[in-house]
PDB file of C-alpha atoms in Angstrom:
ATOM      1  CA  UNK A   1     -87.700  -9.473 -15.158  1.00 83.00           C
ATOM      2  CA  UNK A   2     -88.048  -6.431 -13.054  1.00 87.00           C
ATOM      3  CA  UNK A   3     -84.310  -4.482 -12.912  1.00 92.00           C
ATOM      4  CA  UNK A   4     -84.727  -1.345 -11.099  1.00 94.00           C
ATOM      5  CA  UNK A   5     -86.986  -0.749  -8.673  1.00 95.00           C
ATOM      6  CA  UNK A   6     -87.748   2.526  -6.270  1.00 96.00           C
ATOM      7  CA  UNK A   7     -89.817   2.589  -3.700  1.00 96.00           C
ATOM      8  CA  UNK A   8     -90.968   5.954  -2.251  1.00 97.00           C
ATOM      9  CA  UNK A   9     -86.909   7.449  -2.456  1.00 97.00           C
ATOM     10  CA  UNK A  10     -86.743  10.918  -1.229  1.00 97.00           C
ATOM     11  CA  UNK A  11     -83.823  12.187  -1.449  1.00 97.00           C
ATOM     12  CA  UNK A  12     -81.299  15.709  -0.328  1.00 96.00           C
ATOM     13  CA  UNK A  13     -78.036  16.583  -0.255  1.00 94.00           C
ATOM     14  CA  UNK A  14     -76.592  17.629   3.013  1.00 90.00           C
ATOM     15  CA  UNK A  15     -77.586  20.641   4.540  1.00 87.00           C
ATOM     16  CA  UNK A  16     -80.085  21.164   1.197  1.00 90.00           C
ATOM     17  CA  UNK A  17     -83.713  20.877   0.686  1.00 93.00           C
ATOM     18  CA  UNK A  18     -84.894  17.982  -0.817  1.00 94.00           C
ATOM     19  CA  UNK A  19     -83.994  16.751  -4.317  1.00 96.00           C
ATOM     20  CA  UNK A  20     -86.130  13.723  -5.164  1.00 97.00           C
ATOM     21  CA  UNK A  21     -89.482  13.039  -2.724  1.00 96.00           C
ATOM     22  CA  UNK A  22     -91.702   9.928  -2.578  1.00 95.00           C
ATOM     23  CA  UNK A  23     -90.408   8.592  -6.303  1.00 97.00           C
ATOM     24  CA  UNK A  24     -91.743   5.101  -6.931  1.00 96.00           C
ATOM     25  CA  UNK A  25     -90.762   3.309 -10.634  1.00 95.00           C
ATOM     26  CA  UNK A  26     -89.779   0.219 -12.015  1.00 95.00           C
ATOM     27  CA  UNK A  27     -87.847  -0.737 -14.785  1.00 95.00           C
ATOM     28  CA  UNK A  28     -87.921  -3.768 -16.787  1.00 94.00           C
ATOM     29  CA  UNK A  29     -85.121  -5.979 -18.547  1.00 92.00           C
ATOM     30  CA  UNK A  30     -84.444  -4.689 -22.469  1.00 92.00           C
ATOM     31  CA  UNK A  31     -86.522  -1.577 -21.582  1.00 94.00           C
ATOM     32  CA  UNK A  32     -85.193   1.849 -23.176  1.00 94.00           C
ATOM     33  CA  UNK A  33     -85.952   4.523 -21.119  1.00 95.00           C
ATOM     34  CA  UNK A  34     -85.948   8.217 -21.305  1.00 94.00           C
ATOM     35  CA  UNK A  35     -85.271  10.743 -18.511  1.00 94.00           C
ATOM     36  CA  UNK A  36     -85.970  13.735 -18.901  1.00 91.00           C
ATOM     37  CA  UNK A  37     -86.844  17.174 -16.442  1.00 89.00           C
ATOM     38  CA  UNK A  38     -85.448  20.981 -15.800  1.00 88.00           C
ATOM     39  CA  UNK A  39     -82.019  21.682 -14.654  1.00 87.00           C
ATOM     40  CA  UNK A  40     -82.666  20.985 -10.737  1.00 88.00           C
ATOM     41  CA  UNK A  41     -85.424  18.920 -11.360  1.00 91.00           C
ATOM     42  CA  UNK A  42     -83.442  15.383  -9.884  1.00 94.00           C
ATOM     43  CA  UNK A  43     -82.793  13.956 -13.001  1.00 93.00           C
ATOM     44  CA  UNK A  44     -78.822  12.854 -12.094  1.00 92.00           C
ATOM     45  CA  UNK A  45     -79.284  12.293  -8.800  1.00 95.00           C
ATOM     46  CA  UNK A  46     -81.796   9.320  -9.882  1.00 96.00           C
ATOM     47  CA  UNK A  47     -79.364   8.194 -11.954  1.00 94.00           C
ATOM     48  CA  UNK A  48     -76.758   8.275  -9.295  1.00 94.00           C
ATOM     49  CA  UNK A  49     -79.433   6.649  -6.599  1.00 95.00           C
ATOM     50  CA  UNK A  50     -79.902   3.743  -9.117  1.00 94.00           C
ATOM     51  CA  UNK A  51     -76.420   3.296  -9.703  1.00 91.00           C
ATOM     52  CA  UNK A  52     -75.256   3.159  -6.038  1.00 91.00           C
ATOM     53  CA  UNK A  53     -73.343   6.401  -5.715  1.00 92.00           C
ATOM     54  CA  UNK A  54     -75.642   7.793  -3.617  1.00 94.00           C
ATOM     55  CA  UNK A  55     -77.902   6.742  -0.933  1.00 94.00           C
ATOM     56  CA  UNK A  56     -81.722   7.695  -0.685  1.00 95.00           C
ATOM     57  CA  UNK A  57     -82.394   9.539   3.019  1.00 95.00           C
ATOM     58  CA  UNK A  58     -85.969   7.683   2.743  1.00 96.00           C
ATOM     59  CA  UNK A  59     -87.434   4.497   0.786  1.00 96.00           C
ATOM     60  CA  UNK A  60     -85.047   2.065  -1.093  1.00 95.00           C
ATOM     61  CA  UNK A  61     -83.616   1.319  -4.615  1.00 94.00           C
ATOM     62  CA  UNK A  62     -83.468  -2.068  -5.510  1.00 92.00           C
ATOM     63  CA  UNK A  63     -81.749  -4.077  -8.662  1.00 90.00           C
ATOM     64  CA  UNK A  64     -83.024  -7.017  -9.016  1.00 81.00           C
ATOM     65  CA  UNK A  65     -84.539  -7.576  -5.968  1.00 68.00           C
ATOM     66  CA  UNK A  66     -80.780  -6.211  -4.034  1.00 72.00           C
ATOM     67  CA  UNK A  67     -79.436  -2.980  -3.162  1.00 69.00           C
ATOM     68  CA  UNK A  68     -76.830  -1.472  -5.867  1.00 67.00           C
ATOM     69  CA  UNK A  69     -73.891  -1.899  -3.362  1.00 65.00           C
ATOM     70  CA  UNK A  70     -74.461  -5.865  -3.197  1.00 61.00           C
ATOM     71  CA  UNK A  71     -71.466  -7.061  -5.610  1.00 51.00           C
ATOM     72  CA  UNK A  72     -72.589  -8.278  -8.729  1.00 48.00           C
ATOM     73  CA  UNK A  73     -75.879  -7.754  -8.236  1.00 65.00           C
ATOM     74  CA  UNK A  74     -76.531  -5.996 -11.452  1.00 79.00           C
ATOM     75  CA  UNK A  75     -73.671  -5.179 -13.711  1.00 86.00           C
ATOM     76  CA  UNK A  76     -74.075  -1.381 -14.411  1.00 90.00           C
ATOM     77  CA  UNK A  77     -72.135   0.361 -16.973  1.00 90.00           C
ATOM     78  CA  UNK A  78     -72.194   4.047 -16.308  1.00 90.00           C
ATOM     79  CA  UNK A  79     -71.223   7.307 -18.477  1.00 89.00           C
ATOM     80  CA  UNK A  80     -71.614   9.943 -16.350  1.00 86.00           C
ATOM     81  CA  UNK A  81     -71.656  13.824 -17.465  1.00 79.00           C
ATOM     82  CA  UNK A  82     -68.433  15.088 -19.601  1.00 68.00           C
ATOM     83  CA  UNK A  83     -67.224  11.179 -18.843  1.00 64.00           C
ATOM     84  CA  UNK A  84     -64.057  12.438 -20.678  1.00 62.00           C
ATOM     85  CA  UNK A  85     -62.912  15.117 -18.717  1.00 52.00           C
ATOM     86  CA  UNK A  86     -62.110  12.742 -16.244  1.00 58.00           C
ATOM     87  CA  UNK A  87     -59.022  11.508 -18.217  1.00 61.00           C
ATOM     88  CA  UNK A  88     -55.829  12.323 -16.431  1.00 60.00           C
ATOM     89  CA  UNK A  89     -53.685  10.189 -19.071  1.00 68.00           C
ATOM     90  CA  UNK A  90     -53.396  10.294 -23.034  1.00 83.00           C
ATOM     91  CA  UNK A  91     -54.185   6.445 -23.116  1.00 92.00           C
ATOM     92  CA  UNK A  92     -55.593   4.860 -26.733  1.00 95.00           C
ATOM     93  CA  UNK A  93     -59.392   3.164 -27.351  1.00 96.00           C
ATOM     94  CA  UNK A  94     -58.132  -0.045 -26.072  1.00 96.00           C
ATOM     95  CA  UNK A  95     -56.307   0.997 -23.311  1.00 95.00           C
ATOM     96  CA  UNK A  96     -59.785   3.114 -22.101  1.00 94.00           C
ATOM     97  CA  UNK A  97     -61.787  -0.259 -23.059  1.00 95.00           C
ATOM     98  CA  UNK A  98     -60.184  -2.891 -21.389  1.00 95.00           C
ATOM     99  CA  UNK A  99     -60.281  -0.579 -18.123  1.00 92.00           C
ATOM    100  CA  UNK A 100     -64.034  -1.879 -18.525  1.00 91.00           C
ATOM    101  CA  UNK A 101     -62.899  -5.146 -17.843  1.00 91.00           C
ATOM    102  CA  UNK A 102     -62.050  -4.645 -13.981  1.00 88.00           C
ATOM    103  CA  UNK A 103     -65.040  -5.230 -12.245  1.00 82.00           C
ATOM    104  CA  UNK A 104     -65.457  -8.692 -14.120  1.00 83.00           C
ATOM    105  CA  UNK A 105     -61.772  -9.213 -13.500  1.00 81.00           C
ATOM    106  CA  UNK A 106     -60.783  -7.601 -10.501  1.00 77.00           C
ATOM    107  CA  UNK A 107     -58.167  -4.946  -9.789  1.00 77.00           C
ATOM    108  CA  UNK A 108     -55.284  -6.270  -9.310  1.00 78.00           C
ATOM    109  CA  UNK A 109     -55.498  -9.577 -11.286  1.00 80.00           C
ATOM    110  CA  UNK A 110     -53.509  -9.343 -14.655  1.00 85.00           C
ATOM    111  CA  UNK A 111     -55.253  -9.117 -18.113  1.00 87.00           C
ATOM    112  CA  UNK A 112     -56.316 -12.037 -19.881  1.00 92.00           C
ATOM    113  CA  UNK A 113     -57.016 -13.279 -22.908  1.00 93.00           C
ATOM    114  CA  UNK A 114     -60.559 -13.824 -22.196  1.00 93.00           C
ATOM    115  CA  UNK A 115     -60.430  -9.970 -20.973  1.00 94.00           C
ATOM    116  CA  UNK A 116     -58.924  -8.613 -24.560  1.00 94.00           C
ATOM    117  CA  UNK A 117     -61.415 -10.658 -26.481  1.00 95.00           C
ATOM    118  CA  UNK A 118     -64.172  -8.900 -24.461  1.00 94.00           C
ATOM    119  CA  UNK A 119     -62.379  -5.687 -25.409  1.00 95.00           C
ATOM    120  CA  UNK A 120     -62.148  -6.095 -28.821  1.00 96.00           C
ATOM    121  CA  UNK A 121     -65.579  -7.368 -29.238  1.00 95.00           C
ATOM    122  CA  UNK A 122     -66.688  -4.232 -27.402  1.00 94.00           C
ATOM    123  CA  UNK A 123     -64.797  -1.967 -29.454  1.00 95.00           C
ATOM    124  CA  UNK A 124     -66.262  -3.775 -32.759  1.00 95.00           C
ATOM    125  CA  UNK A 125     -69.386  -3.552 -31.756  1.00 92.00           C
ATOM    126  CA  UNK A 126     -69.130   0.622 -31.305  1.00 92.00           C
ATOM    127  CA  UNK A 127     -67.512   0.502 -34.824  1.00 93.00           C
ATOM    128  CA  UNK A 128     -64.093   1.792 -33.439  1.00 95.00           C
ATOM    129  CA  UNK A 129     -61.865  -1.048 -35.106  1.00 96.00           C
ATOM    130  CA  UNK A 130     -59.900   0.678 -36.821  1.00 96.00           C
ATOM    131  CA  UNK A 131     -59.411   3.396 -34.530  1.00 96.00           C
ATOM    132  CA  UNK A 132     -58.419   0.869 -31.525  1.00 96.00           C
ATOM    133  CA  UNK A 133     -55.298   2.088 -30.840  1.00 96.00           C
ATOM    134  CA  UNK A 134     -55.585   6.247 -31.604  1.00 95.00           C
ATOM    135  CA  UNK A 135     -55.693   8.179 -28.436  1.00 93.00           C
ATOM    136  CA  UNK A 136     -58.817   9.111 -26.986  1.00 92.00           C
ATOM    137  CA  UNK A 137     -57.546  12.892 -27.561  1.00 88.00           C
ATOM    138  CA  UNK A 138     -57.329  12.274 -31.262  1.00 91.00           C
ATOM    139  CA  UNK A 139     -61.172  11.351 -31.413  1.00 91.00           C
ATOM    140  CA  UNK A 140     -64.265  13.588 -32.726  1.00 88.00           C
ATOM    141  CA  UNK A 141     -66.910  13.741 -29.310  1.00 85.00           C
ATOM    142  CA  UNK A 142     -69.276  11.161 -30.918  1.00 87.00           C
ATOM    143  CA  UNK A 143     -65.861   8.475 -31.460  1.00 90.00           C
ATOM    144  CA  UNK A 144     -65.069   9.605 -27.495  1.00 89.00           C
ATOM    145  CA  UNK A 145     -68.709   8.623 -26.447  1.00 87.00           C
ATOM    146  CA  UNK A 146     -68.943   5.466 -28.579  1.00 90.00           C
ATOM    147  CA  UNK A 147     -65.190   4.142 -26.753  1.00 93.00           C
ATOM    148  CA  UNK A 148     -66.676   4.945 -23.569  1.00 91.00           C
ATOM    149  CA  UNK A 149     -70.180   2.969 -24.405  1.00 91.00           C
ATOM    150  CA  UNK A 150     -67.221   0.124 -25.654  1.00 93.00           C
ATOM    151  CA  UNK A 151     -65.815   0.256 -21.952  1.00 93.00           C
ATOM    152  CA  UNK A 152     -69.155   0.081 -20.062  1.00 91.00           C
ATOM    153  CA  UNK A 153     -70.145  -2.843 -22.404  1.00 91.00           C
ATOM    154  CA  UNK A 154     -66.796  -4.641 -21.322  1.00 92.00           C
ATOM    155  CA  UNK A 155     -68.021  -5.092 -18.352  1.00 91.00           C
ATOM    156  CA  UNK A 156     -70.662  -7.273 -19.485  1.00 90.00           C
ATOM    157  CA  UNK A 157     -73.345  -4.780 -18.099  1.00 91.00           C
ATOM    158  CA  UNK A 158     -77.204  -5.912 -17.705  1.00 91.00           C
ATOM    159  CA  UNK A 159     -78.220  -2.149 -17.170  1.00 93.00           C
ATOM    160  CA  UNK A 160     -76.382   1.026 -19.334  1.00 93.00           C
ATOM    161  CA  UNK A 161     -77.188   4.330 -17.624  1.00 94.00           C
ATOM    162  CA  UNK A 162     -76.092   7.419 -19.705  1.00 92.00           C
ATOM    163  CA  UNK A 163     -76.131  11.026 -17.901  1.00 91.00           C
ATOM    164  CA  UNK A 164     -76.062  13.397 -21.465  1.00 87.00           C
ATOM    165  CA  UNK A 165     -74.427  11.277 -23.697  1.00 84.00           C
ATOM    166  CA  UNK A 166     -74.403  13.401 -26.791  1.00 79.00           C
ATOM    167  CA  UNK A 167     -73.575  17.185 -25.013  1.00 76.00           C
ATOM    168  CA  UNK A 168     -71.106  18.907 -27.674  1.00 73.00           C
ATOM    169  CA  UNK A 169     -71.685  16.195 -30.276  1.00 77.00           C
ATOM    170  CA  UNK A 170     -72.853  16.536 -33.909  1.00 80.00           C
ATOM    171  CA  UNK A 171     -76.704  15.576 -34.925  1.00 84.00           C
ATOM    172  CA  UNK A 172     -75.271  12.553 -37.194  1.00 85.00           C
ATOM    173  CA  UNK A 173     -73.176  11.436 -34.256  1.00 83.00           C
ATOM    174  CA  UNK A 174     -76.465  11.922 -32.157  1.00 85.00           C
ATOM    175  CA  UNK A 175     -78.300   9.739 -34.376  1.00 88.00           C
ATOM    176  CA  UNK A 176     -75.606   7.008 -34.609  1.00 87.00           C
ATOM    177  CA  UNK A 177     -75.643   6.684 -30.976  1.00 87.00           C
ATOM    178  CA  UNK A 178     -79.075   6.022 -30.967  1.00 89.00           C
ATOM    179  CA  UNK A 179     -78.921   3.551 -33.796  1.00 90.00           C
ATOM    180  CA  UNK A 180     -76.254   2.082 -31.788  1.00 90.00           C
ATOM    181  CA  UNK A 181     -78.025   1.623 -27.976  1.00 90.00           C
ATOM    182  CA  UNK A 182     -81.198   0.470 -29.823  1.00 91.00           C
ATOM    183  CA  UNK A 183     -78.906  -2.298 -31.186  1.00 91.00           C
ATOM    184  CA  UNK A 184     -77.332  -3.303 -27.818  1.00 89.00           C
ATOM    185  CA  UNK A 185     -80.952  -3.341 -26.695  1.00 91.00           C
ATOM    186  CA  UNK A 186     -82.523  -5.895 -29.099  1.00 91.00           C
ATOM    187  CA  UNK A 187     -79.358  -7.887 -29.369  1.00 90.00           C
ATOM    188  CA  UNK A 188     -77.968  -7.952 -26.107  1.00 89.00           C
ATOM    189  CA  UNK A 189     -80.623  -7.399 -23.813  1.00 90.00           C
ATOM    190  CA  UNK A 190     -79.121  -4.333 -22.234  1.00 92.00           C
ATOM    191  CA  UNK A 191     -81.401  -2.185 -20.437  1.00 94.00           C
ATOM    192  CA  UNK A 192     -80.909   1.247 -21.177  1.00 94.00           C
ATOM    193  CA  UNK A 193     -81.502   4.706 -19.193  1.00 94.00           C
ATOM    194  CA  UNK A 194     -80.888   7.721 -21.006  1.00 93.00           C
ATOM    195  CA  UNK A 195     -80.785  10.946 -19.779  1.00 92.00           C
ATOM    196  CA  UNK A 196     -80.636  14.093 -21.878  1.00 85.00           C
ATOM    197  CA  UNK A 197     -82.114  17.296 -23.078  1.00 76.00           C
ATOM    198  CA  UNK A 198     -82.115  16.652 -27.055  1.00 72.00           C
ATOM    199  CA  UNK A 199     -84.601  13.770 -27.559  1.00 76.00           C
ATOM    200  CA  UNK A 200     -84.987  14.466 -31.503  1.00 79.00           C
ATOM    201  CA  UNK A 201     -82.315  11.479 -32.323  1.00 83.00           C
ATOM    202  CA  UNK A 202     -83.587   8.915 -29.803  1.00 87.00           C
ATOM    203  CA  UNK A 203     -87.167   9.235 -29.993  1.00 86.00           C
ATOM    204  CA  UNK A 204     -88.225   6.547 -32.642  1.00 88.00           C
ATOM    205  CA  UNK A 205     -86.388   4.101 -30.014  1.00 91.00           C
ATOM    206  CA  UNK A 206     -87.761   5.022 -26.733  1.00 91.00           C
ATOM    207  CA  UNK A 207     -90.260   3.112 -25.502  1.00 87.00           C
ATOM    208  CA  UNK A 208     -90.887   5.024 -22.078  1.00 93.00           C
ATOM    209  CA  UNK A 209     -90.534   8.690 -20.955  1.00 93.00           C
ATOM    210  CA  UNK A 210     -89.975   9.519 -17.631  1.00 94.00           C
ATOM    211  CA  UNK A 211     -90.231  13.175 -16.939  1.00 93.00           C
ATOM    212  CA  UNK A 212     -88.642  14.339 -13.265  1.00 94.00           C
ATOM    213  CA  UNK A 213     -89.242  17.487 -11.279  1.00 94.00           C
ATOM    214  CA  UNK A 214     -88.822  16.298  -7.901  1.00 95.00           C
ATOM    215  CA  UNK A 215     -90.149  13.392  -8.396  1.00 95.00           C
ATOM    216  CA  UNK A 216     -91.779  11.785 -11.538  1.00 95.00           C
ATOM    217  CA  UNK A 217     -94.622  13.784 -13.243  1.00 94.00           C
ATOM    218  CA  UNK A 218     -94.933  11.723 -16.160  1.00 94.00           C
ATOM    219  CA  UNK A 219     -94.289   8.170 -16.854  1.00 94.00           C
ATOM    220  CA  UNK A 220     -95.440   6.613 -19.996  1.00 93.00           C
ATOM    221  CA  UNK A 221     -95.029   6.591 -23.957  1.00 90.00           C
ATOM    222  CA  UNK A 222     -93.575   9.791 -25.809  1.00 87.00           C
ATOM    223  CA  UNK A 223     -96.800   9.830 -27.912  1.00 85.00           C
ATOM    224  CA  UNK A 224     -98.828  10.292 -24.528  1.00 86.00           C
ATOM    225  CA  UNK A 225     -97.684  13.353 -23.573  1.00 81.00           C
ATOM    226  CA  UNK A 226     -99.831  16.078 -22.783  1.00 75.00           C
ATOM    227  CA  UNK A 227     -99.072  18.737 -26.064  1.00 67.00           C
ATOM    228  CA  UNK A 228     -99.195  21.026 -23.658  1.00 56.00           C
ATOM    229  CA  UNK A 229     -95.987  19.744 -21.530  1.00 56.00           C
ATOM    230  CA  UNK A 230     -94.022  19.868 -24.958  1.00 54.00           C
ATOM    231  CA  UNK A 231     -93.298  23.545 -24.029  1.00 52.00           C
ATOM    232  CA  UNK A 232     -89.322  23.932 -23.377  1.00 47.00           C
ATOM    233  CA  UNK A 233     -90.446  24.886 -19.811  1.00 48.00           C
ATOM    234  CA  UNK A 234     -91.467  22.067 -18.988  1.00 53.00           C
ATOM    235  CA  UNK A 235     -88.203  19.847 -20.064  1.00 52.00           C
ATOM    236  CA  UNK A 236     -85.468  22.130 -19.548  1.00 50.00           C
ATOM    237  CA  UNK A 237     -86.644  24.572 -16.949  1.00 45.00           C
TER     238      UNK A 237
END
């Protein structure tokens, strides 16, 4: 089943030259994708694009066969950049994780039990059980990313889209994280886009690479990469 679909999105921010131009992709269901590109290069703002927050100025993005602003088209769990510095409150794991819970429940109705079994679940599966009810504040960066994964999955999400999940985290909490979304993947389902600049952890998981400067300059296997476009330049910018 096809998930995400683009076809020829150009995209610029107002009053700026263009960002993204003439990008066409598809994504399949239980794929695990890799995005990669320079600082610049359009990586977030595809990311953004697919997950509604933006619109493209040309060509359309699709999720399963509907536009990302059609309710319930595609649940999307998103992590966006430094997803943690968005905290206001000092609120606990389960507090942050049953926040997931609102766009299957709505905003106003109350919390059910159906709702904290989905949160606990979620939190189980991230391995945070016993930390359930420390504050977020109180967590090392790779416990903070693995709550927030726990609150996109309890939203019951088809499609997880992470924008640098593992900035300012440890290489063993790099490598759990990738143990972990390859797990969602092949027991879930979940589809997963992952954006980043350290591939080293992820790699043996990834089964497509999608490189972005402006548009996409490579799509295909990590193994297929031209040796030459291994060069830092390339990547990062």
């Amino acid at each position: 089943m096809r998930v995400v679909e683009l076809n020829d999105v150009s995209f610029a921010y107002e009053g700026g030259p263009p960002v993204l131009s003439g990008v066409d992709m598809s994504i399949d269901r239980g794929e695990f994708v890799a995005i990669a590109g320079p600082n610049g290069g359009g990586k977030t703002t595809l990311v953004r694009l697919i997950v509604g927050l933006e619109r493209p100025g040309a060509g359309e993005v699709l999720l399963r066969g509907g536009s990302p602003d059609q309710p319930r088209r595609l649940p999307i769990g998103y992590l966006p950049q430094r997803a943690d510095a968005r905290l206001d409150a000092p609120i606990t794991v389960t507090e942050l994780v049953l926040a997931g819970r609102v766009p299957v429940r709505g905003v106003l109705a109350p919390l059910r039990a159906a709702d904290r079994r989905a949160a606990a679940e979620a939190i189980e599966r991230v391995g945070l059980t016993e930390l359930r009810d420390r504050p977020i504040a109180r967590l090392s960066g790779g416990q903070r990313q693995r709550a927030f994964i726990a609150k996109a999955l309890a939203g019951e999400p088809e499609l997880l889209v992470l924008d640098e999940p593992t900035a300012g985290v440890d290489a063993d909490a790099q490598e759990a994280l990738a143990a972990l979304l390859d797990s969602l993947r092949r027991d879930l389902g979940v589809t997963v886009l992952y954006v980043s600049h350290e591939f080293g952890a992820i790699e043996p998981y990834v089964e497509r690479l999608l490189l972005i400067r402006g548009g996409i300059v490579f799509d295909g296997k990590p193994s297929e990469l031209p040796s030459s476009w291994h060069d830092p330049s390339h990547v990062h910018g």
